[in-house]
Short mmCIF file of C-alpha atoms in Angstrom, two decimals:
data_model
loop_
_atom_site.label_atom_id
_atom_site.label_comp_id
_atom_site.label_asym_id
_atom_site.label_seq_id
_atom_site.Cartn_x
_atom_site.Cartn_y
_atom_site.Cartn_z
CA MET A 1 34.75 20.72 -73.67
CA LYS A 2 32.32 22.73 -75.81
CA LYS A 3 33.58 21.03 -78.99
CA LEU A 4 33.06 17.54 -77.49
CA LEU A 5 29.54 18.52 -76.41
CA LEU A 6 28.74 19.77 -79.90
CA ILE A 7 29.97 16.53 -81.52
CA ALA A 8 27.90 14.53 -79.06
CA LEU A 9 24.76 16.54 -79.85
CA ILE A 10 25.33 16.10 -83.59
CA ALA A 11 25.84 12.37 -83.15
CA ILE A 12 22.61 12.07 -81.13
CA SER A 13 20.67 14.09 -83.70
CA GLN A 14 22.07 11.98 -86.55
CA SER A 15 20.88 8.82 -84.89
CA VAL A 16 17.38 10.28 -84.89
CA TRP A 17 16.99 11.72 -88.39
CA ALA A 18 20.15 11.11 -90.48
CA ASP A 19 20.03 8.75 -93.43
CA GLY A 20 23.81 8.37 -93.82
CA ILE A 21 26.07 9.38 -96.70
CA SER A 22 24.76 8.93 -100.25
CA VAL A 23 25.39 10.27 -103.72
CA LEU A 24 22.47 12.13 -105.24
CA GLY A 25 24.08 12.81 -108.59
CA PHE A 26 27.24 12.27 -110.58
CA ARG A 27 27.94 13.74 -114.03
CA LEU A 28 30.65 14.82 -116.45
CA LEU A 29 31.05 18.61 -116.72
CA GLU A 30 31.55 18.82 -120.46
CA THR A 31 32.78 22.43 -120.62
CA ASP A 32 34.77 22.52 -117.36
CA LEU A 33 38.53 22.50 -118.16
CA THR A 34 39.78 22.76 -114.58
CA ALA A 35 41.41 19.31 -114.64
CA ASN A 36 43.20 20.13 -117.89
CA THR A 37 44.40 23.67 -117.13
CA ARG A 38 47.88 24.70 -116.07
CA GLY A 39 47.83 25.53 -112.36
CA THR A 40 44.82 23.36 -111.47
CA GLU A 41 45.71 20.06 -113.18
CA LYS A 42 47.45 17.24 -111.30
CA ARG A 43 49.17 14.01 -112.40
CA ASP A 44 49.14 10.58 -110.84
CA MET A 45 52.20 8.52 -109.93
CA ASN A 46 52.47 7.28 -113.54
CA GLY A 47 52.62 10.80 -114.90
CA ASP A 48 49.12 10.69 -116.39
CA LYS A 49 46.70 13.59 -115.97
CA ALA A 50 44.31 12.97 -113.08
CA ALA A 51 40.55 13.34 -113.28
CA LEU A 52 38.90 15.93 -111.00
CA ILE A 53 35.67 15.35 -109.07
CA LYS A 54 34.10 18.53 -107.66
CA ILE A 55 32.19 17.19 -104.65
CA VAL A 56 29.34 19.49 -103.62
CA THR A 57 28.83 19.09 -99.87
CA PRO A 58 27.96 21.33 -96.92
CA GLU A 59 30.50 19.69 -94.63
CA GLN A 60 34.24 19.06 -94.34
CA GLY A 61 36.35 16.31 -92.78
CA PHE A 62 35.71 13.52 -95.32
CA ARG A 63 38.18 10.74 -96.01
CA PHE A 64 38.48 8.93 -99.33
CA ASP A 65 39.73 5.46 -100.29
CA GLY A 66 40.28 4.80 -103.98
CA GLY A 67 41.31 1.16 -103.60
CA SER A 68 44.38 -0.10 -105.41
CA LEU A 69 44.59 2.96 -107.69
CA GLY A 70 44.61 5.32 -104.71
CA ILE A 71 43.87 9.06 -104.50
CA VAL A 72 46.00 11.71 -106.25
CA GLY A 73 45.03 14.59 -103.92
CA THR A 74 42.30 16.72 -102.35
CA GLU A 75 41.72 20.47 -102.03
CA GLN A 76 39.06 22.18 -99.93
CA LYS A 77 37.27 24.98 -101.81
CA PRO A 78 34.38 27.26 -100.73
CA GLY A 79 31.21 25.11 -100.80
CA GLU A 80 32.86 22.07 -102.41
CA LEU A 81 35.76 19.65 -102.20
CA TRP A 82 38.09 18.91 -105.13
CA LEU A 83 39.07 15.26 -105.35
CA TYR A 84 41.76 14.22 -107.85
CA ILE A 85 41.67 10.52 -108.85
CA PRO A 86 43.64 8.44 -111.38
CA PRO A 87 42.12 7.83 -114.84
CA ARG A 88 40.16 4.58 -115.21
CA ALA A 89 39.25 4.58 -111.50
CA GLN A 90 36.02 2.63 -110.89
CA LYS A 91 34.95 3.08 -107.29
CA ILE A 92 35.54 5.03 -104.11
CA THR A 93 34.76 4.76 -100.39
CA ILE A 94 33.79 7.93 -98.54
CA SER A 95 33.80 8.14 -94.74
CA HIS A 96 33.15 10.77 -92.09
CA GLN A 97 33.52 10.73 -88.33
CA VAL A 98 29.94 11.91 -87.78
CA PHE A 99 27.94 11.00 -90.88
CA GLY A 100 29.20 7.45 -91.40
CA VAL A 101 30.57 5.57 -94.42
CA LEU A 102 29.59 5.11 -98.05
CA ARG A 103 31.41 1.96 -99.20
CA ASP A 104 32.42 1.05 -102.75
CA TYR A 105 30.53 3.69 -104.67
CA TYR A 106 30.95 2.76 -108.35
CA TYR A 107 31.19 5.67 -110.74
CA PRO A 108 28.25 5.62 -113.18
CA VAL A 109 30.43 6.94 -116.04
CA SER A 110 33.91 6.11 -117.31
CA ILE A 111 36.63 8.19 -115.57
CA GLN A 112 39.02 9.84 -118.04
CA GLY A 113 42.22 11.73 -117.23
CA GLY A 114 42.08 15.50 -117.64
CA ARG A 115 38.25 15.62 -117.36
CA THR A 116 36.13 17.28 -114.65
CA TYR A 117 33.12 15.65 -112.94
CA GLU A 118 30.54 16.76 -110.36
CA MET A 119 29.24 14.74 -107.41
CA LEU A 120 26.32 15.78 -105.19
CA LEU A 121 27.11 14.23 -101.81
CA ASP A 122 24.22 13.86 -99.40
CA ILE A 123 25.26 13.60 -95.75
CA GLY A 124 21.77 12.40 -94.76
CA THR A 125 20.69 15.49 -92.80
CA GLY A 126 18.67 17.21 -95.50
CA ARG A 127 18.22 17.68 -99.24
CA TYR A 128 19.81 19.64 -102.06
CA VAL A 129 17.58 22.50 -103.22
CA THR A 130 17.70 24.70 -106.30
CA ILE A 131 16.00 28.06 -105.67
CA THR A 132 14.42 29.87 -108.62
CA THR A 133 12.48 33.16 -108.73
CA SER A 134 9.81 34.65 -110.98
CA GLN A 135 12.15 37.64 -111.55
CA ALA A 136 15.47 36.50 -113.02
CA LYS A 137 18.71 37.42 -111.24
CA SER A 138 17.03 38.36 -107.99
CA ASP A 139 18.98 38.60 -104.73
CA VAL A 140 18.37 35.56 -102.54
CA THR A 141 18.78 35.49 -98.75
CA LEU A 142 18.28 32.20 -96.91
CA ASP A 143 17.91 32.16 -93.12
CA GLY A 144 19.63 35.59 -93.00
CA GLU A 145 22.56 34.51 -95.22
CA TYR A 146 22.93 36.16 -98.60
CA LEU A 147 23.44 33.47 -101.22
CA GLY A 148 23.73 35.53 -104.43
CA LYS A 149 21.46 36.05 -107.44
CA SER A 150 18.92 33.50 -108.58
CA PRO A 151 18.89 30.79 -109.62
CA ILE A 152 20.77 29.22 -106.69
CA TYR A 153 21.81 25.69 -107.65
CA ASN A 154 22.27 22.72 -105.32
CA ARG A 155 22.06 24.46 -101.96
CA TYR A 156 22.11 21.81 -99.21
CA MET A 157 19.36 22.49 -96.68
CA THR A 158 18.83 20.52 -93.47
CA TYR A 159 15.46 19.06 -92.53
CA GLY A 160 13.09 21.69 -91.21
CA ARG A 161 11.70 25.12 -92.16
CA HIS A 162 13.85 27.75 -93.85
CA ALA A 163 13.02 31.42 -94.43
CA VAL A 164 13.88 32.78 -97.87
CA PHE A 165 13.75 36.40 -98.95
CA THR A 166 14.16 37.48 -102.57
CA GLN A 167 14.43 40.97 -104.00
CA ASN A 168 14.89 42.53 -107.42
CA GLY A 169 14.30 46.26 -107.52
CA MET A 170 10.77 46.75 -106.24
CA TYR A 171 9.88 43.08 -106.64
CA GLU A 172 10.30 40.98 -103.52
CA ALA A 173 8.96 37.98 -101.68
CA HIS A 174 9.08 36.32 -98.26
CA ASP A 175 8.64 32.56 -98.42
CA THR A 176 9.30 29.37 -96.47
CA ILE A 177 11.01 26.23 -97.78
CA VAL A 178 10.21 23.04 -95.85
CA ILE A 179 12.60 20.05 -96.07
CA THR A 180 11.38 16.68 -94.80
CA THR A 181 12.55 13.08 -94.87
CA ALA A 182 9.61 12.35 -97.12
CA ASP A 183 11.15 14.43 -99.94
CA GLU A 184 12.64 12.40 -102.75
CA LYS A 185 16.40 11.99 -102.70
CA THR A 186 16.83 14.29 -105.66
CA THR A 187 17.48 17.97 -106.00
CA LYS A 188 14.37 19.78 -104.87
CA ILE A 189 13.16 22.77 -106.89
CA ALA A 190 11.88 25.67 -104.76
CA HIS A 191 10.27 28.37 -106.90
CA VAL A 192 9.55 31.77 -105.33
CA GLU A 193 6.86 34.02 -106.79
CA MET A 194 7.73 37.70 -106.37
CA LYS A 195 5.35 40.69 -106.14
CA ASN A 196 5.61 44.34 -107.13
CA MET A 197 5.99 46.28 -103.87
CA SER A 198 6.40 49.78 -105.36
CA SER A 199 3.77 51.22 -102.99
CA HIS A 200 6.17 50.55 -100.14
CA TYR A 201 9.11 52.38 -101.77
CA GLY A 202 10.20 56.00 -101.65
CA ASP A 203 12.61 58.05 -103.76
CA VAL A 204 15.86 58.75 -101.90
CA VAL A 205 18.49 61.41 -102.65
CA VAL A 206 21.56 61.42 -100.41
CA ASN A 207 23.94 64.39 -100.52
CA VAL A 208 27.25 64.90 -98.73
CA GLU A 209 29.72 67.77 -98.69
CA ASN A 210 33.45 67.82 -99.45
CA ASN A 211 33.16 65.51 -102.47
CA ALA A 212 33.01 62.48 -100.18
CA ASP A 213 32.20 58.92 -101.30
CA ILE A 214 28.89 57.31 -100.23
CA TRP A 215 28.89 53.63 -99.21
CA TYR A 216 25.83 51.41 -98.72
CA ASN A 217 25.81 47.70 -97.88
CA GLY A 218 29.57 47.48 -98.30
CA HIS A 219 29.61 49.06 -101.78
CA GLN A 220 30.39 52.55 -103.02
CA VAL A 221 27.19 53.90 -104.57
CA GLY A 222 28.13 57.50 -105.32
CA THR A 223 30.36 60.51 -104.77
CA SER A 224 28.82 63.68 -103.30
CA SER A 225 25.34 62.45 -104.25
CA TRP A 226 23.37 59.19 -104.58
CA SER A 227 19.85 58.78 -105.99
CA THR A 228 17.93 55.53 -105.57
CA GLN A 229 14.65 53.97 -104.42
CA LEU A 230 14.43 52.18 -101.10
CA ARG A 231 11.73 50.32 -99.22
CA GLU A 232 10.19 52.04 -96.24
CA GLY A 233 12.26 51.65 -93.11
CA SER A 234 15.56 52.69 -91.54
CA TYR A 235 18.89 52.61 -93.35
CA THR A 236 22.49 53.42 -92.57
CA ILE A 237 25.03 54.79 -95.02
CA GLU A 238 28.68 55.62 -94.53
CA THR A 239 30.66 58.52 -96.00
CA ARG A 240 34.35 58.03 -96.73
CA LYS A 241 37.26 60.06 -98.04
CA THR A 242 41.03 59.77 -98.13
CA ASP A 243 42.72 61.11 -94.98
CA CYS A 244 39.37 61.12 -93.13
CA ASP A 245 37.58 58.93 -90.58
CA PRO A 246 34.34 57.43 -92.02
CA ILE A 247 31.07 58.68 -90.55
CA LYS A 248 27.74 56.80 -90.49
CA THR A 249 24.34 58.41 -91.02
CA THR A 250 21.05 56.63 -90.25
CA PHE A 251 17.82 57.79 -91.89
CA THR A 252 14.22 56.67 -92.34
CA VAL A 253 12.54 56.24 -95.73
CA GLU A 254 8.88 57.13 -96.10
CA PRO A 255 7.01 55.40 -98.97
CA ARG A 256 5.68 57.32 -101.98
CA LYS A 257 7.70 60.41 -101.02
CA LYS A 258 10.96 62.04 -102.03
CA ASN A 259 13.34 61.59 -99.12
CA ASN A 260 16.20 64.13 -99.16
CA ILE A 261 19.02 63.09 -96.87
CA GLN A 262 21.99 65.28 -95.91
CA ALA A 263 24.66 62.85 -94.78
CA ALA A 264 27.37 63.80 -92.31
CA PRO A 265 30.71 64.25 -94.12
CA PRO A 266 33.71 62.15 -93.06
CA ALA A 267 35.83 63.67 -90.31
CA PRO A 268 39.17 64.89 -91.69
CA HIS A 269 42.34 63.47 -90.17
CA THR A 270 44.13 66.24 -88.34
CA GLY A 271 47.60 67.04 -87.11
CA ARG A 272 49.16 69.87 -85.14
CA LEU A 273 51.40 72.76 -86.16
CA ASN A 274 53.61 74.45 -83.58
CA ILE A 275 55.52 77.52 -84.82
CA TYR A 276 57.90 79.65 -82.76
CA THR A 277 58.94 82.94 -84.35
CA ARG A 278 61.68 85.43 -83.70
CA PRO A 279 60.47 88.08 -82.98
CA ARG A 280 57.63 86.38 -81.11
CA ASN A 281 54.75 88.61 -82.24
CA ALA A 282 55.00 87.93 -85.97
CA GLN A 283 51.80 87.61 -87.99
CA GLY A 284 50.92 84.44 -89.94
CA ILE A 285 48.81 84.15 -93.10
CA LEU A 286 47.67 80.61 -94.01
CA ASN A 287 47.51 79.82 -97.75
CA GLY A 288 47.57 83.51 -98.60
CA THR A 289 44.15 84.36 -97.09
CA ASP A 290 43.53 83.19 -93.52
CA PRO A 291 45.26 84.87 -90.55
CA ILE A 292 46.39 82.44 -87.83
CA ASP A 293 47.60 83.00 -84.28
CA LEU A 294 51.20 81.79 -84.24
CA THR A 295 51.33 81.94 -80.45
CA GLN A 296 48.81 79.06 -80.26
CA LEU A 297 49.16 75.38 -81.22
CA GLN A 298 47.24 75.00 -84.49
CA THR A 299 45.13 71.90 -85.30
CA LEU A 300 44.77 71.50 -89.07
CA PRO A 301 43.41 68.85 -91.48
CA VAL A 302 46.05 66.59 -93.01
CA GLY A 303 47.64 68.21 -96.06
CA THR A 304 50.22 70.72 -97.25
CA TYR A 305 50.02 74.37 -96.25
CA GLN A 306 51.93 77.56 -96.98
CA ILE A 307 52.34 80.15 -94.23
CA GLN A 308 53.55 83.69 -94.81
CA PHE A 309 55.30 85.33 -91.86
CA ASN A 310 55.14 89.13 -91.54
CA ARG A 311 56.24 91.77 -89.08
CA LYS A 312 56.78 95.47 -89.54
CA GLY A 313 60.46 96.22 -90.04
CA TYR A 314 61.28 92.62 -91.04
CA ILE A 315 61.52 90.82 -94.37
CA SER A 316 58.44 88.65 -95.02
CA THR A 317 59.08 84.98 -95.67
CA THR A 318 56.93 81.99 -96.72
CA ARG A 319 57.39 78.37 -95.66
CA GLU A 320 55.56 75.15 -96.57
CA TYR A 321 54.47 72.54 -94.04
CA THR A 322 53.03 69.03 -94.44
CA ILE A 323 50.57 68.09 -91.67
CA LYS A 324 50.39 64.36 -90.87
CA HIS A 325 47.69 62.44 -88.98
CA ASN A 326 48.01 62.72 -85.18
CA LEU A 327 51.54 64.19 -85.44
CA THR A 328 52.90 67.59 -84.40
CA THR A 329 55.00 69.52 -86.91
CA SER A 330 57.27 72.06 -85.20
CA ASP A 331 59.46 74.82 -86.60
CA THR A 332 61.31 77.96 -85.53
CA VAL A 333 61.18 80.90 -87.94
CA SER A 334 63.64 83.76 -87.51
CA LEU A 335 62.69 86.84 -89.51
CA GLU A 336 65.48 88.93 -90.95
CA LYS A 337 65.34 92.59 -90.10
CA ILE A 338 64.92 94.86 -93.10
CA LYS A 339 68.16 96.62 -94.04
CA TYR A 340 66.91 99.98 -95.25
CA ILE A 341 70.51 101.18 -95.61
CA LYS A 342 71.81 98.21 -97.54
CA PRO A 343 75.52 97.30 -97.41
CA ASN A 344 75.26 95.44 -100.73
CA ALA A 345 73.12 96.84 -103.52
CA PHE A 346 72.88 98.02 -107.08
CA TYR A 347 71.15 101.35 -107.46
CA PHE A 348 70.12 104.05 -109.89
CA GLY A 349 68.35 107.35 -109.49
CA ALA A 350 67.98 110.97 -110.54
CA GLY A 351 67.94 114.43 -109.00
CA TYR A 352 68.67 118.10 -109.50
CA THR A 353 72.09 119.63 -108.97
CA MET A 354 71.97 123.16 -107.59
CA ARG A 355 74.99 125.31 -108.54
CA PRO A 356 75.67 128.09 -111.00
CA MET A 357 74.54 126.60 -114.34
CA GLY A 358 73.09 123.54 -112.61
CA GLY A 359 70.94 120.80 -114.16
CA ILE A 360 69.36 117.37 -114.00
CA THR A 361 71.61 114.57 -112.72
CA ALA A 362 71.25 110.85 -113.49
CA LEU A 363 73.30 108.43 -111.42
CA ALA A 364 73.95 104.72 -111.01
CA GLY A 365 76.24 102.71 -108.80
CA VAL A 366 76.97 99.68 -106.73
CA THR A 367 77.59 99.17 -103.02
CA LEU A 368 79.67 96.16 -101.97
CA LYS A 369 80.32 95.66 -98.28
CA ASN A 370 79.53 99.37 -97.81
CA ILE A 371 82.13 100.47 -100.39
CA ASP A 372 80.23 102.72 -102.80
CA LEU A 373 81.24 103.30 -106.43
CA GLN A 374 79.06 105.79 -108.29
CA ALA A 375 78.91 107.29 -111.76
CA SER A 376 76.74 110.30 -112.66
CA TYR A 377 76.03 112.67 -115.49
CA THR A 378 74.51 116.12 -115.13
CA PHE A 379 72.60 117.59 -118.05
CA GLY A 380 73.11 121.35 -117.84
CA LEU A 381 69.96 123.46 -117.80
CA GLY A 382 71.02 126.85 -116.43
CA ALA A 383 72.68 129.21 -118.93
CA SER A 384 75.61 131.50 -118.20
CA ASN A 385 75.69 135.27 -118.59
CA ASP A 386 76.52 136.62 -122.04
CA VAL A 387 80.10 136.11 -123.07
CA LEU A 388 81.46 138.55 -125.70
CA TRP A 389 84.04 137.38 -128.19
CA TYR A 390 86.51 139.76 -129.95
CA SER A 391 89.30 139.26 -132.41
CA ILE A 392 92.53 141.29 -132.27
CA ALA A 393 93.83 142.56 -135.62
CA GLU A 394 96.56 145.22 -136.04
CA GLY A 395 96.08 146.31 -132.42
CA ASN A 396 92.30 146.72 -132.63
CA ASP A 397 89.62 144.62 -130.86
CA ASN A 398 87.00 143.56 -133.36
CA TYR A 399 83.65 142.31 -131.96
CA GLN A 400 82.69 138.84 -133.25
CA SER A 401 79.85 137.19 -131.32
CA THR A 402 77.89 137.03 -128.10
CA MET A 403 77.59 133.52 -126.56
CA THR A 404 75.86 131.80 -123.63
CA TYR A 405 76.92 128.41 -122.23
CA LYS A 406 75.45 125.46 -120.40
CA ARG A 407 77.56 123.10 -118.34
CA SER A 408 77.33 119.28 -118.36
CA CYS A 409 79.38 117.15 -116.02
CA PHE A 410 80.44 113.51 -115.91
CA ALA A 411 81.63 112.30 -112.49
CA VAL A 412 82.96 109.16 -110.87
CA LYS A 413 82.92 108.98 -107.05
CA LEU A 414 84.22 106.52 -104.50
CA GLY A 415 82.91 106.42 -100.94
CA TYR A 416 82.21 104.37 -97.84
CA GLN A 417 78.63 104.01 -96.65
CA ILE A 418 77.92 104.42 -92.92
CA GLU A 419 74.60 103.42 -91.34
CA LEU A 420 73.63 106.11 -88.83
CA THR A 421 70.21 104.72 -87.88
CA GLU A 422 67.83 102.08 -89.26
CA ARG A 423 66.72 104.43 -92.05
CA LEU A 424 69.51 107.05 -92.20
CA GLY A 425 72.98 106.73 -93.73
CA ILE A 426 75.86 108.85 -94.95
CA THR A 427 78.51 108.13 -97.58
CA PRO A 428 81.62 110.37 -97.58
CA GLN A 429 82.90 110.56 -101.19
CA VAL A 430 85.86 111.69 -103.26
CA GLY A 431 85.53 111.99 -106.99
CA TYR A 432 86.80 112.98 -110.36
CA GLN A 433 84.76 115.21 -112.71
CA ILE A 434 84.91 116.31 -116.30
CA GLU A 435 82.99 119.53 -116.98
CA GLN A 436 82.06 120.42 -120.56
CA LEU A 437 80.47 123.57 -121.96
CA SER A 438 78.01 123.71 -124.83
CA GLY A 439 77.63 127.14 -126.40
CA THR A 440 74.75 128.97 -128.04
CA VAL A 441 75.17 132.09 -130.24
CA THR A 442 72.85 134.90 -129.11
CA ASP A 443 74.37 137.59 -131.33
CA GLY A 444 76.71 137.45 -134.24
CA THR A 445 77.63 134.61 -136.52
CA ASN A 446 80.66 132.83 -135.12
CA LYS A 447 80.38 130.09 -132.50
CA TYR A 448 83.27 130.05 -130.06
CA GLY A 449 84.18 127.84 -127.12
CA ASP A 450 81.67 125.07 -127.79
CA GLY A 451 82.92 121.85 -126.16
CA ALA A 452 85.34 123.56 -123.79
CA SER A 453 86.26 121.27 -120.87
CA ALA A 454 87.86 121.25 -117.43
CA ASN A 455 88.96 118.49 -115.05
CA CYS A 456 88.16 118.61 -111.34
CA ILE A 457 88.48 116.62 -108.15
CA SER A 458 85.73 116.67 -105.54
CA ILE A 459 85.05 115.91 -101.94
CA GLY A 460 81.61 115.56 -100.44
CA ALA A 461 79.05 113.27 -98.90
CA LYS A 462 75.80 111.55 -99.85
CA LEU A 463 73.11 111.67 -97.17
CA LEU A 464 70.51 108.86 -97.45
CA TYR A 465 67.03 108.57 -95.95
CA ALA A 466 64.98 105.37 -96.58
CA PRO A 467 61.22 105.99 -96.07
CA VAL A 468 60.50 102.50 -97.43
CA GLN A 469 62.52 99.45 -98.37
CA ARG A 470 64.55 99.76 -101.63
CA PHE A 471 64.02 103.52 -101.92
CA TYR A 472 66.26 106.41 -100.82
CA LEU A 473 65.87 110.16 -100.76
CA PHE A 474 69.31 111.70 -100.99
CA ALA A 475 71.12 115.01 -100.57
CA ALA A 476 74.70 115.18 -101.81
CA PRO A 477 76.67 118.37 -101.01
CA GLU A 478 80.17 118.53 -102.44
CA TYR A 479 82.97 120.90 -103.27
CA SER A 480 85.05 120.42 -106.42
CA ILE A 481 88.31 122.03 -107.38
CA GLY A 482 89.31 122.66 -110.98
CA MET A 483 92.62 121.01 -111.74
CA SER A 484 93.07 121.74 -115.45
CA LYS A 485 91.26 123.60 -118.23
CA ASP A 486 91.62 123.74 -121.97
CA ASN A 487 92.25 127.13 -123.64
CA ASN A 488 88.63 127.77 -124.53
CA PHE A 489 87.46 127.05 -120.96
CA GLN A 490 90.17 129.35 -119.63
CA ASN A 491 89.20 132.14 -122.05
CA ILE A 492 85.51 131.78 -121.20
CA SER A 493 86.31 131.74 -117.49
CA ASP A 494 88.41 134.90 -117.84
CA ALA A 495 85.66 136.73 -119.74
CA SER A 496 82.63 135.66 -117.63
CA ASN A 497 81.29 134.31 -114.34
CA ILE A 498 81.94 130.68 -115.37
CA THR A 499 84.40 128.83 -113.14
CA ALA A 500 85.45 125.18 -112.99
CA GLY A 501 84.29 123.34 -109.87
CA GLY A 502 82.87 125.08 -106.86
CA PHE A 503 80.22 124.21 -104.27
CA MET A 504 77.10 122.32 -105.33
CA ILE A 505 74.39 120.14 -103.83
CA SER A 506 72.30 117.44 -105.52
CA LEU A 507 68.82 116.43 -104.31
CA GLY A 508 66.88 113.44 -105.61
CA ALA A 509 65.72 109.83 -105.23
CA ILE A 510 67.41 106.43 -105.62
CA PHE A 511 66.03 102.94 -106.17
CA ASN A 512 68.20 100.09 -104.86
CA PHE A 513 68.10 96.34 -105.37
#
């Protein structure tokens, strides 16, 4: 109903002030190759390239009759209509439901195939106007509609008064263009004189945090900061950033002043993070610095985060989460209890072995499923009592030398580790030892018994206490029994307080991995 009423009103108005359809201008566009370019050219029914007429008109809904040669095709484009006609066409009839009919319009120039022409079609409701400005390439706004930069060619304007506003930097103008039926049926030239309005402008500096983009009038004008000059009045800018909602800021510009504007940053898109931990009271560190409460639902900006989970007595772990807009990311994190007494480990350490002629002990070993295999070497430090050496010749004992000895020991032990408490363990062990003596002459000239050795078996235990992860303090009491001795060891043993084996205890520290 509304559409019928509108058509009726237009028809009534046309009967009052419309002149009907007419052609104001027709010319060949010498440099326009549209009709002869792949993609925009067309051919008639004989296979010849068609000519193209670009009809400039403010309306749509026209019909065309090319007579016996016919019409090749039409295409509606913004602000104009493309009409394809056969070469050598001579005339055309143009009709419209509202604006009437233009019969048998004869082309004023010869129509050639593959060439482009322009027609200014007057529908009888106004005049074509070309708008020029005293400042070249000025922005032109007509009746609130932005037309582009001057000059504006062949703009069809209906009869009446039209408001035009032009601007170029600080030059601007407000003017009125009047179109009447008395104007000649040619393109009217409307020239707008512009004035320097710098006294009405102020310097503007807009800043925004978070490296956001600044948009003004539909265009990005800066990132983080934008400096410009604006006319006095109110303005609105918008800040934008990926994964954020845009935010608008309105401000007022005062002339002849520096206007510093702090724009509101865009609001980050957020998502939720829900973490359940076992045990429940674990601590969370976000991105290595910020503690977070894991018992609460966390709202975070969209992005990727790393969270470290800690609790005393448990192995710390780190996980990565990607937060998505308006979604909840959930996870359950089970912390592994620290095994201070480790069933599987490689270890090494050192200590002191207390026994007659004891010394420093270095050890290394491996534990696999609590089965412990250990090797150690004790560097003897304590010296024996003096040992006197005699030779027997013709029934007489002849004194030779006085010696002292130090004992070194290589041992291999096999045991089974038992965890008594979280930090306390014991490893019963059996082992095999090789004891070796190194002698030093304290009196005399001959060196006897150096390198003497004995073989022993041992039984004992290794007590472990773990004050911190990967570190043991140990005490290893054991008793060894000499099984065999070479002659020198036997002679030294018979002549001194040196015996193979015996009770001993080692104290020290172990690092395990």
